[in-house]
Coordinates of C-alpha atoms (C1' of nucleotides) in Angstrom, one line a residue:
Chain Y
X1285 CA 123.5 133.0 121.5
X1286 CA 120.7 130.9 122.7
X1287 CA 118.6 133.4 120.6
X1288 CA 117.4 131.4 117.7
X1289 CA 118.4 131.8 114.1
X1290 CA 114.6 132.0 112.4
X1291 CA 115.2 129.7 109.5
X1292 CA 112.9 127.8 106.6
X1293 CA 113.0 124.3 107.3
X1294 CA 112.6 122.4 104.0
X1295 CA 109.3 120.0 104.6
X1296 CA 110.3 116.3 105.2
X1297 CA 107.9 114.7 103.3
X1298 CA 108.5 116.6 100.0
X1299 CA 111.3 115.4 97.7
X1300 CA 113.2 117.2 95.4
X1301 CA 114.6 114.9 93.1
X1302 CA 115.8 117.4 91.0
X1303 CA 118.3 118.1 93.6
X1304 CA 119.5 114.8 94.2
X1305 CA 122.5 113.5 92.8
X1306 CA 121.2 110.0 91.7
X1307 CA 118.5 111.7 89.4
X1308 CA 120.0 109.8 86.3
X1309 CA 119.8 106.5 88.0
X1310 CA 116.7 106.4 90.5
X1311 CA 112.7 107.0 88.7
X1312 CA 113.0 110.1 87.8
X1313 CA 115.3 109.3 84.8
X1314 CA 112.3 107.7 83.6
X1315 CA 109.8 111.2 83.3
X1316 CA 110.2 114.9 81.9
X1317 CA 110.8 117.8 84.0
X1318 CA 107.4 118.7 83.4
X1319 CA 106.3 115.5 85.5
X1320 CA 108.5 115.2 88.0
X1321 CA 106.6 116.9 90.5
X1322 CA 104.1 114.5 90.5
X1323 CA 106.6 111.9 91.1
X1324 CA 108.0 113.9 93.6
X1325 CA 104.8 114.6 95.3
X1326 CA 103.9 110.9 95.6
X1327 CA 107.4 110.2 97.3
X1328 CA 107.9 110.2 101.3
X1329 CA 111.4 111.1 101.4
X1330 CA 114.1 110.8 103.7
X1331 CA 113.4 108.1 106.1
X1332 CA 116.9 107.0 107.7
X1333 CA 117.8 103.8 109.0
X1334 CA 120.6 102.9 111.2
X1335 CA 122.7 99.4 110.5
X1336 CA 120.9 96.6 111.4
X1337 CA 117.2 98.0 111.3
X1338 CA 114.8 96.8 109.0
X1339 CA 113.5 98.9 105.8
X1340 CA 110.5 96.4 105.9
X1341 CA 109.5 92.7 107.4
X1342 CA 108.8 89.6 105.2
X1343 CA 105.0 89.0 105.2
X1344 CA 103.9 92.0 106.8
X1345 CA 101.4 94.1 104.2
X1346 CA 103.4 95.5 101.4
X1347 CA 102.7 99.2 101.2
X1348 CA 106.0 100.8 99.6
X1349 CA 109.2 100.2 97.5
X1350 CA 112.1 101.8 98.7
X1351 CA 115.0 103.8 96.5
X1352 CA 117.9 103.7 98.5
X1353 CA 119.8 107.6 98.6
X1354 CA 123.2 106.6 100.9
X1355 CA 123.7 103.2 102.1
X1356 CA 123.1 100.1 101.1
X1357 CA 120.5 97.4 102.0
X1358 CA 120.3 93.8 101.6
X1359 CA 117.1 91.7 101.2
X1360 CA 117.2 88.1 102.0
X1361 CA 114.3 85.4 102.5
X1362 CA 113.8 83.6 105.4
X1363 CA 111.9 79.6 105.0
X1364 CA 110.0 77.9 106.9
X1365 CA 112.8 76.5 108.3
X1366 CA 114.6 79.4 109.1
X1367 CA 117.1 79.2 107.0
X1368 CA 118.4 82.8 105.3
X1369 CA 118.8 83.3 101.5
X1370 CA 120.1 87.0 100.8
X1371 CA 118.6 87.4 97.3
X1372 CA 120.1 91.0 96.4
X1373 CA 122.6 94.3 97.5
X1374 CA 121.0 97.4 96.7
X1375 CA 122.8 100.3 96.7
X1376 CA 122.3 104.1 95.7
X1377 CA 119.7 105.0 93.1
X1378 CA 118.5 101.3 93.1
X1379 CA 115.0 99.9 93.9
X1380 CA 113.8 98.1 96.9
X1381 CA 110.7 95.5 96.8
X1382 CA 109.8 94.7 93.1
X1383 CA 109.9 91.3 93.9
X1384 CA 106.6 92.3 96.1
X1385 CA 105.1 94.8 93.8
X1386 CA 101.4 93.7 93.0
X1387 CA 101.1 91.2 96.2
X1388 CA 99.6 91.3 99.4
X1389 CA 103.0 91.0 101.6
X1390 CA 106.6 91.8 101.3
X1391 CA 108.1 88.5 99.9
X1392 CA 111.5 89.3 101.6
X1393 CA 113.2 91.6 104.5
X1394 CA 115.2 94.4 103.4
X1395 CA 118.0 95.4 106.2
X1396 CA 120.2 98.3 106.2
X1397 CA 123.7 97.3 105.8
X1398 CA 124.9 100.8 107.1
X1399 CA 123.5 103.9 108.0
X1400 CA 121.2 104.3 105.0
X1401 CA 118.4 106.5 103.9
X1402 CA 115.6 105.7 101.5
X1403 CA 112.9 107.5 99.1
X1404 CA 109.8 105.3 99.9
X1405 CA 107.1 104.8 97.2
X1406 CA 103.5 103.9 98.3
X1407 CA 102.3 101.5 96.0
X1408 CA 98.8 102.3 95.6
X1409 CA 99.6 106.0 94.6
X1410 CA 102.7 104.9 92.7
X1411 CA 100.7 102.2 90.3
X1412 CA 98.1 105.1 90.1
X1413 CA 101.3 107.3 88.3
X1414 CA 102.2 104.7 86.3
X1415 CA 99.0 104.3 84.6
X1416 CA 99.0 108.0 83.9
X1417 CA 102.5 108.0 82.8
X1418 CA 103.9 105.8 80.0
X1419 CA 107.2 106.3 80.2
X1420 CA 107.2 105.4 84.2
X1421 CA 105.3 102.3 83.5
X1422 CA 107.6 101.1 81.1
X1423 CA 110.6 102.2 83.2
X1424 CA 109.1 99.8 86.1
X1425 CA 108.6 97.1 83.9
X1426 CA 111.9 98.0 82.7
X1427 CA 113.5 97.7 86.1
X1428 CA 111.7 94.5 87.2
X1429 CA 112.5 92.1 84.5
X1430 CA 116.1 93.4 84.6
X1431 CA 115.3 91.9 88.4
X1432 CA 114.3 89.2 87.1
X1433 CA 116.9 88.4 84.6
X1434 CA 119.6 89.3 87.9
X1435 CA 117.9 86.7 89.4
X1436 CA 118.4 84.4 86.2
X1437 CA 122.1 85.4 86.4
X1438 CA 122.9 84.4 89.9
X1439 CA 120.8 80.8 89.2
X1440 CA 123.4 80.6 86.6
X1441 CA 126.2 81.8 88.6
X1442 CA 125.2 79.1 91.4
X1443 CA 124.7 76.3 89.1
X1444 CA 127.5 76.5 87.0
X1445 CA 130.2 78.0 88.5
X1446 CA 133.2 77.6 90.6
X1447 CA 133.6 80.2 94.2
X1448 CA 136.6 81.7 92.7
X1449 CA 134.0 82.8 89.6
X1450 CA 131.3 83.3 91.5
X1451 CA 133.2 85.9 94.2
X1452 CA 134.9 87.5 91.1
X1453 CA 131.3 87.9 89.4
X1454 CA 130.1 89.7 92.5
X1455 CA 133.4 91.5 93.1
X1456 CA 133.3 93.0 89.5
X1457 CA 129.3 93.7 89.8
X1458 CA 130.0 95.8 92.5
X1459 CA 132.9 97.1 90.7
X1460 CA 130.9 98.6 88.0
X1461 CA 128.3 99.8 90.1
X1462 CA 130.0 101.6 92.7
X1463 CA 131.6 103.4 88.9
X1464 CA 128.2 104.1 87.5
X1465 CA 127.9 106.2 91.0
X1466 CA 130.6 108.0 90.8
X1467 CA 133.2 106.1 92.9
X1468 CA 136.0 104.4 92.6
X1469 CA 135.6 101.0 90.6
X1470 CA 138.8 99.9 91.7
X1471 CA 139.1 100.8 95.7
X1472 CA 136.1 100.2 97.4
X1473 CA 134.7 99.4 101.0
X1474 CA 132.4 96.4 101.0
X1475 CA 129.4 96.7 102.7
X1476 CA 128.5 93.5 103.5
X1477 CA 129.9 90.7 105.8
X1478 CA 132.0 87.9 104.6
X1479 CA 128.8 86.0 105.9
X1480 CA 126.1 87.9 103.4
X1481 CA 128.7 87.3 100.4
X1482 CA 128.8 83.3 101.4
X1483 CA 124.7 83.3 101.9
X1484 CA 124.3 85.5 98.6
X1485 CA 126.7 83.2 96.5
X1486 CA 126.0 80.0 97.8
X1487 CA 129.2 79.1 99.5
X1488 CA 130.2 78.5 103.1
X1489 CA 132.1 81.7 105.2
X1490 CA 135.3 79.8 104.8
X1491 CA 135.1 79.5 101.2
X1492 CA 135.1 83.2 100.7
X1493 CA 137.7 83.6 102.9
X1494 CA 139.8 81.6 101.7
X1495 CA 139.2 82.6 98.3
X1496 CA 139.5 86.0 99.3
X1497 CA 143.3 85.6 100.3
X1498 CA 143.7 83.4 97.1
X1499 CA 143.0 86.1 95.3
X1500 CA 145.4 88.6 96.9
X1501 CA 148.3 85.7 96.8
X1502 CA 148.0 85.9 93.2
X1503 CA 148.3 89.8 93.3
X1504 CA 144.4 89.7 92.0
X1505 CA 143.0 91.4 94.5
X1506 CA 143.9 93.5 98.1
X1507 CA 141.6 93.0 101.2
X1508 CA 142.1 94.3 104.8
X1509 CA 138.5 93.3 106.1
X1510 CA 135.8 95.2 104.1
X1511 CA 138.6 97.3 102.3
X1512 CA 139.3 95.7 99.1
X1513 CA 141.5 97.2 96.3
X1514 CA 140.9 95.4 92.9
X1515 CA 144.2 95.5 91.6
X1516 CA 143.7 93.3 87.8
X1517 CA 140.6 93.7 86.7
X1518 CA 141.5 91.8 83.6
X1519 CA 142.8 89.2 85.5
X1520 CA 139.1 88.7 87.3
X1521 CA 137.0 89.0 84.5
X1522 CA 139.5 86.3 83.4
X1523 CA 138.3 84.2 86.3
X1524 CA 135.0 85.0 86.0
X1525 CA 133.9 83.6 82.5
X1526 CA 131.3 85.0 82.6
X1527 CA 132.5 88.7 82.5
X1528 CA 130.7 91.3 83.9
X1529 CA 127.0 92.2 83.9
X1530 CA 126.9 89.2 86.4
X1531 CA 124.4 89.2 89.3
X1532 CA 122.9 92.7 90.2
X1533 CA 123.7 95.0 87.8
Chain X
X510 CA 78.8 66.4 47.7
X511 CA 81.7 68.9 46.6
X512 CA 79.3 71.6 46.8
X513 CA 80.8 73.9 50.1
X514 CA 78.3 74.1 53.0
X515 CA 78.9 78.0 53.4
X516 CA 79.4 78.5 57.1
X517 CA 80.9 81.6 59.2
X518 CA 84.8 81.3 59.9
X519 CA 86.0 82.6 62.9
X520 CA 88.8 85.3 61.9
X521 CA 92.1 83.5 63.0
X522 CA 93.3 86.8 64.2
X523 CA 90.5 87.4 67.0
X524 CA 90.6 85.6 70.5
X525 CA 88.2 85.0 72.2
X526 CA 89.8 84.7 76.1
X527 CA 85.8 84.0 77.4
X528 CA 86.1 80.4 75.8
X529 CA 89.3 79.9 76.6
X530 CA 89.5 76.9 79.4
X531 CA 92.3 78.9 81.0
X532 CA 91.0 82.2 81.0
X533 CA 91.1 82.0 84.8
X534 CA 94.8 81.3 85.1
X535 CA 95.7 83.9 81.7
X536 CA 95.6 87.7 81.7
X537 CA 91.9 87.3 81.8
X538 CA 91.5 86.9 85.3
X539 CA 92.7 90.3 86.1
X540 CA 89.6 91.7 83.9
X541 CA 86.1 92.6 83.9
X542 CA 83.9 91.1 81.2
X543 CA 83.3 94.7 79.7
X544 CA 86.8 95.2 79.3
X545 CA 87.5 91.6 78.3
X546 CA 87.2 92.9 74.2
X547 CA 89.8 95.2 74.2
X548 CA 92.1 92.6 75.5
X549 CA 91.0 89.8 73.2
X550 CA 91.5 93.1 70.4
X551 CA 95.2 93.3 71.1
X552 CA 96.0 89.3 71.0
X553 CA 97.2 88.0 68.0
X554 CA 95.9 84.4 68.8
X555 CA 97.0 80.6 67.7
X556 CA 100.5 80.5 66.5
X557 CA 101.7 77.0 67.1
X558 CA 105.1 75.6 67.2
X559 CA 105.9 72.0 66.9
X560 CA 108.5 70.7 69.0
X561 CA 111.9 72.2 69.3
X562 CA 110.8 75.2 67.6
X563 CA 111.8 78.4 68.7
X564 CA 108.9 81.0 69.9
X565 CA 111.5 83.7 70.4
X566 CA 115.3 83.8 70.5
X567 CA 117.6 85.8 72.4
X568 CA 119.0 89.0 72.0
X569 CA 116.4 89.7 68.9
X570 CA 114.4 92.7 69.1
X571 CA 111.3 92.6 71.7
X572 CA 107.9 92.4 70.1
X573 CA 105.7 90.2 72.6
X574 CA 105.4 88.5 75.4
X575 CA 103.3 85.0 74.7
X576 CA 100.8 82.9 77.0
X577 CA 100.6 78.7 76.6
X578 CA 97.8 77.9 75.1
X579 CA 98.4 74.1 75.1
X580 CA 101.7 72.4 75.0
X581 CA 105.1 73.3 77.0
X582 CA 107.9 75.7 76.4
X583 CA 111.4 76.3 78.2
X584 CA 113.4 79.4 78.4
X585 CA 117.0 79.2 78.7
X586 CA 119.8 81.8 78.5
X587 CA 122.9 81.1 76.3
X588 CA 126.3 82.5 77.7
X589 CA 128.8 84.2 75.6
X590 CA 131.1 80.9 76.2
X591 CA 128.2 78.7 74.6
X592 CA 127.0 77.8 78.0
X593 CA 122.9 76.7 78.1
X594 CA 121.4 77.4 81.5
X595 CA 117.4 76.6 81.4
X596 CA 115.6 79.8 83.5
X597 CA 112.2 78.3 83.3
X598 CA 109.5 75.5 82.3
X599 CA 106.0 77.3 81.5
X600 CA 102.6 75.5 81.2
X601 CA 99.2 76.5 79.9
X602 CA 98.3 80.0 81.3
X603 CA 101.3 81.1 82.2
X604 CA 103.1 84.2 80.5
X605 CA 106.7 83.7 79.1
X606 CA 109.0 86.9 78.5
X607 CA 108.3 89.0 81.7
X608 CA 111.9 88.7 81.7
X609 CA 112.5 90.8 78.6
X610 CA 109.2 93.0 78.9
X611 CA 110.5 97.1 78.9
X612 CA 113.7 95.8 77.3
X613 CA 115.1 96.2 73.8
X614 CA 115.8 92.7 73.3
X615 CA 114.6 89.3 74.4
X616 CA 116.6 87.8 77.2
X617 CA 116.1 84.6 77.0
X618 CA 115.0 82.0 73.9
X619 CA 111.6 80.4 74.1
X620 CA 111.6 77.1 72.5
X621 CA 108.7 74.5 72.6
X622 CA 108.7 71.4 74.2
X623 CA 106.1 69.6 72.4
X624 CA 103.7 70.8 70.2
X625 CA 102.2 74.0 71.6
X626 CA 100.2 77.0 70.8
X627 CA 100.5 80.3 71.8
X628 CA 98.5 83.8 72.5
X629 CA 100.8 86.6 71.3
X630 CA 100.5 90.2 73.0
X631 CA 102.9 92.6 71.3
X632 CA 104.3 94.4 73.8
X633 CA 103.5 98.0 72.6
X634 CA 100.0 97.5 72.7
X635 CA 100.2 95.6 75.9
X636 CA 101.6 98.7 77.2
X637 CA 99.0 100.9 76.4
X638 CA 96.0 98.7 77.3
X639 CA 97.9 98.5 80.9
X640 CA 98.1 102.1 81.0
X641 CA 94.4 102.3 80.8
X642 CA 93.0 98.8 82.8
X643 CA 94.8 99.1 86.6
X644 CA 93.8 95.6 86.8
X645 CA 95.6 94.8 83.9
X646 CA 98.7 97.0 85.4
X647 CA 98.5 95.2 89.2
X648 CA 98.6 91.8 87.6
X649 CA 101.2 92.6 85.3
X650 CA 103.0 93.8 88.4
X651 CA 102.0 91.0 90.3
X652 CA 103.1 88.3 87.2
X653 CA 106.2 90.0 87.1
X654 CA 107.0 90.1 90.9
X655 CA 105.9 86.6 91.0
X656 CA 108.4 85.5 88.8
X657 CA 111.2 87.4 90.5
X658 CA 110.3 85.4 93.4
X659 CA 110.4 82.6 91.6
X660 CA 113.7 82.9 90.7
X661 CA 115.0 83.4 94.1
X662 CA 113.6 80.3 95.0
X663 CA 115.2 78.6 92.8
X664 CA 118.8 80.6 93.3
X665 CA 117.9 79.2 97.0
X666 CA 117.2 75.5 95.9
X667 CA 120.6 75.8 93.8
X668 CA 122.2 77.3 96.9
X669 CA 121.0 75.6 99.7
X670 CA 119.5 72.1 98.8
X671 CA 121.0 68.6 97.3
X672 CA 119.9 66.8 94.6
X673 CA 117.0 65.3 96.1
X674 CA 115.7 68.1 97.0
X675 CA 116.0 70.2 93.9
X676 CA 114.2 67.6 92.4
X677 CA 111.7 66.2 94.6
X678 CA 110.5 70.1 94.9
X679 CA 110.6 70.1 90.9
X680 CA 108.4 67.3 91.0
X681 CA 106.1 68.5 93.6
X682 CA 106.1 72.4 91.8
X683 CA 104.8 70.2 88.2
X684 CA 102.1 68.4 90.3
X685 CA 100.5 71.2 91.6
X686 CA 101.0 73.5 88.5
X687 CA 99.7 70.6 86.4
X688 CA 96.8 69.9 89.6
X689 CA 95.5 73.8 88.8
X690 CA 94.8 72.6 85.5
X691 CA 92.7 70.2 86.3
X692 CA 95.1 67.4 85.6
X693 CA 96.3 64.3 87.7
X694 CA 98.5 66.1 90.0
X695 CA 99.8 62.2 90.5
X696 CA 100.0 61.0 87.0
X697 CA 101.7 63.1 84.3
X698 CA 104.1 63.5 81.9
X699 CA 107.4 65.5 82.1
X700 CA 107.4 67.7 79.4
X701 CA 111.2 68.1 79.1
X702 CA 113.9 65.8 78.9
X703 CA 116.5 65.0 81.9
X704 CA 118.8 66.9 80.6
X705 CA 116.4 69.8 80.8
X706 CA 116.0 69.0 84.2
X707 CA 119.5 68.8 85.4
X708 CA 120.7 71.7 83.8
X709 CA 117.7 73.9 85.3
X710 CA 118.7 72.2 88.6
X711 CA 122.6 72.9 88.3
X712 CA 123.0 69.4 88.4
X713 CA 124.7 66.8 85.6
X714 CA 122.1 64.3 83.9
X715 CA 123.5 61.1 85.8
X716 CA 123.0 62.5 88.8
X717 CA 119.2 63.2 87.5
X718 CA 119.0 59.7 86.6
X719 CA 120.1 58.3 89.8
X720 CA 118.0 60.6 92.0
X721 CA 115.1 59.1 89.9
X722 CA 115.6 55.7 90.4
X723 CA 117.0 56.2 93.8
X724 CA 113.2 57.3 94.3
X725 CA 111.8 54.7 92.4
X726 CA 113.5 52.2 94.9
X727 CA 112.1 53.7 98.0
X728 CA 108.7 53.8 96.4
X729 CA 108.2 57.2 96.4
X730 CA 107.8 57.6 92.4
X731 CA 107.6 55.3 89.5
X732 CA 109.0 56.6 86.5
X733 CA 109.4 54.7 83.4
X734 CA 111.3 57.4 80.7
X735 CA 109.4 60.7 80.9
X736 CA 106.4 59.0 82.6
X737 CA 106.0 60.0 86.4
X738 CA 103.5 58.4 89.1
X739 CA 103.7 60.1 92.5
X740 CA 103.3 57.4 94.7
X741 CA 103.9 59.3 97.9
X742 CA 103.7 63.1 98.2
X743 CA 104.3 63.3 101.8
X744 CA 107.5 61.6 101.5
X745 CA 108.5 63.9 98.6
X746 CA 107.6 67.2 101.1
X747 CA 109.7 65.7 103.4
X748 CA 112.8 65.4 100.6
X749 CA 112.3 69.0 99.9
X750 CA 112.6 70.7 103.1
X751 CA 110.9 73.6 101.3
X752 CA 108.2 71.8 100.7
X753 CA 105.9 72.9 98.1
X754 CA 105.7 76.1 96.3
X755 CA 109.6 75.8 94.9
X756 CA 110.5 77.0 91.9
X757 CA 107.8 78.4 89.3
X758 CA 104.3 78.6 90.6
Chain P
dC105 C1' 143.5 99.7 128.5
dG106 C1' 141.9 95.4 128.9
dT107 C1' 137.8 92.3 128.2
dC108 C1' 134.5 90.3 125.5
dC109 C1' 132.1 88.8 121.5
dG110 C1' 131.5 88.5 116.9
dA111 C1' 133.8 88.3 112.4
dT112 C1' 137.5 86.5 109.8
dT113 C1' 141.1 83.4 108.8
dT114 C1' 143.6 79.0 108.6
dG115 C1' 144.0 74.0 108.8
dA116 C1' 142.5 69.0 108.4
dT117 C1' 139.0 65.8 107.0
dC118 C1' 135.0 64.1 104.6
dG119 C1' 131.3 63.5 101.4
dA120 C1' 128.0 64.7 97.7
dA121 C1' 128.0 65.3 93.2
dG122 C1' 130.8 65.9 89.0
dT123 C1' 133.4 63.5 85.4
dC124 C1' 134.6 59.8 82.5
dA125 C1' 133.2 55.6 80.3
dA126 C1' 130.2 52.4 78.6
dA127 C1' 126.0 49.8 78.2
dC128 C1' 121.3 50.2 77.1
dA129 C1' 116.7 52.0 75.5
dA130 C1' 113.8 54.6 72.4
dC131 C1' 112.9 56.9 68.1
dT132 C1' 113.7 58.1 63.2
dA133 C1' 114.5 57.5 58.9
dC134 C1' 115.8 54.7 55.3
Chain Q
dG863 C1' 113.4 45.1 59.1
dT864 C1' 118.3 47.7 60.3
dA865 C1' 121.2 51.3 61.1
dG866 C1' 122.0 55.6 63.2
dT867 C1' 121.1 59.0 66.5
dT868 C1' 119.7 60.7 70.7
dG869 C1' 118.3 60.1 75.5
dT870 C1' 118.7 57.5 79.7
dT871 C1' 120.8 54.5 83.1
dT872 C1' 124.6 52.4 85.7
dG873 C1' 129.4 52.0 87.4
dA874 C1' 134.1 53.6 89.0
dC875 C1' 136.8 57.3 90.4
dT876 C1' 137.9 62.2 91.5
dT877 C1' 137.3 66.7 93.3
dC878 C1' 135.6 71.0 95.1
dG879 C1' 133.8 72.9 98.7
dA880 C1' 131.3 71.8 103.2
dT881 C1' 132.1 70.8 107.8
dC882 C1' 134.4 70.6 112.1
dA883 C1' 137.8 72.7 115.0
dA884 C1' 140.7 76.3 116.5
dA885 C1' 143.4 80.4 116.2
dT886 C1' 143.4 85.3 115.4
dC887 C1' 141.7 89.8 114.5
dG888 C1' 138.9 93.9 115.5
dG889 C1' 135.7 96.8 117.3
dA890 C1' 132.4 98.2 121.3
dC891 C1' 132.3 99.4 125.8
dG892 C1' 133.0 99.4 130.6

DNA sequence: CGTCCGATTTGATCGAAGTCAAACAACTAC
DNA sequence: GTAGTTGTTTGACTTCGATCAAATCGGACG
């Protein structure tokens, strides 16, 4: 038995999107069959990250963007002052760094939430792709001013709303995403503390809390820690004027 | 007398970006001079808008993105309840509609300030010329990422900071914006209205008002209507813990 | 299994900024 | 000029959510 099974083992570094389930939502939705090996040849694949570690540091040379594959990962910015602003959740089939992409240093630090693994990207060779492929460049150009209109979202969401909209807003965001991936929209395990969702929406720990059992008084909502069943969807979107499509997403 | 002194007109449809007294803050920058024509080839040059016009609206098909030639233009986003939340003020040389760029529709409505003029890229060519120029591709990248960060300072500012904060860094983000154009970063005029203001800050207009004379009475500023005087940076730096760099630039 | 430490919840109090209201200034158009 | 409209300022009052404080829960680990 201690004999060894001789065995092919697949080569880290080369992906096979094809295989992967998040195909339809990650870059390669964006090319042919015909060019997806060069995508896939550009792509270090696999890298795994335990919660807690960091996918990359905040001014420390930007090299890559990140796709997550399992897991999730939040980004935040720290000032001067050391004060943290989480600016984004990333989960599955989503992109990590574009608010870096074309500068000298990462402008945040992206943290894995979870045990999460990532595709990573190298810039250099990626912008070299996109400038032989149309239909990638326009898919990134795609993706970051979606970024950038998330970003105009949650200014919105922190400017003019109340916490009971603004947690509803990120409760249905996450809603539809965790659909779009297959999952359950309605029963869900958070991956973020109570303490990210304040820092992300602008609202003190206590806030959320309390709004969190607010919710479930009125039947809204069921939460045991990060276990949340969304029990009136209706009734959220309800709360949260602004419907939907809110921040990420 | 009536007799026409015959004389060469420059076709109204041809830029020429190497005159241009921003060319080092516009696309330009990101090009060499040889490649400089095909760029000026694509631009459909010296639209101008008087104020309150409306550049672009929302939600109507995506044709261009547009750089200030002269003049001032805000973007705002208009909510399904009716809701006006102001994303961004843009200045000469900056680009406005990286948030809609690889989209089918603009996000956002452009509407002048004052009287402005514009450079037009249609986005398809755009596209194409990036494809070819990696400059042109980095910067776009780098314009685009820029502005996602952009954003997430503000979503901090509207997060984190009070009213005098928000707007001394507003005030200290227009002087050094108006400083890299070679204007009194001291002495200027705000382009948009208070309510402008307050609603890009998340706050109501009286409380705008009060900040500004609240100011006014400790010296810092002297503001009479949309006239501003800077009397004491330092003291504003110190008001916005963030110091500088807030906001857009 | 109990201890410890961080995360979450709950309660009580306070304050910054919103809202309502009205006066005032600036600009247009007639 | 005057009237009308819009933008700005000032005052009085209210409120949502922050802050402070403390109890409770939950998981990691010896």
């Amino acid at each position: 038995m201690a004999q060894a099974i001789p065995f092919r083992q697949v080569s880290p570094l080369k992906a096979s999107c094809q295989q992967c389930s998040l195909s339809n939502l990650c870059l390669p939705l964006a090319i042919g069959e015909n060019d997806l090996a060069r995508l896939e040849d550009i792509i270090q694949q696999g890298r795994i990250f335990n919660r807690g570690e960091h996918i990359f540091d905040q001014s420390t040379p930007y090299r890559s963007c990140f796709a997550v594959k399992s897991g999730s990962i939040k980004t935040s910015i720290i000032t001067e002052s050391g004060e943290e602003q989480v600016t984004g959740f990333f989960m599955p089939g989503e992109l990590v760094g574009l608010d870096s992409i074309g500068g000298e240093h990462y402008a945040c630090t992206a943290k894995a939430l979870e045990r999460t693994s990532v595709c990573e990207f190298p810039i250099d060779r990626l912008e070299e792709l996109t400038g032989k492929l149309p239909g990638l460049q326009h898919h990134m150009y795609h993706l970051m001013s979606q970024e950038i209109q998330n970003s105009h979202q949650l200014a919105m969401l922190l400017s003019k709303n109340t916490a009971e909209e603004r947690i509803a807003a990120l409760l249905l965001s996450l809603s539809s995403r965790f659909q779009r991936r297959r999952m359950s929209p309605t029963n869900f395990s958070l991956p973020m503390a109570r303490n990210d969702i304040a820092n992300f929406l602008g609202l003190a720990v206590e806030t959320v809390s309390r709004v969190f059992t607010r919710f479930q008084n009125q039947g809204i909502i069921k939460a045991r820690g990060r276990e949340v069943e969304l029990l009136d969807i209706e009734a959220l979107q309800l709360v949260s004027r602004e419907f939907s499509r809110q921040c990420n997403n």
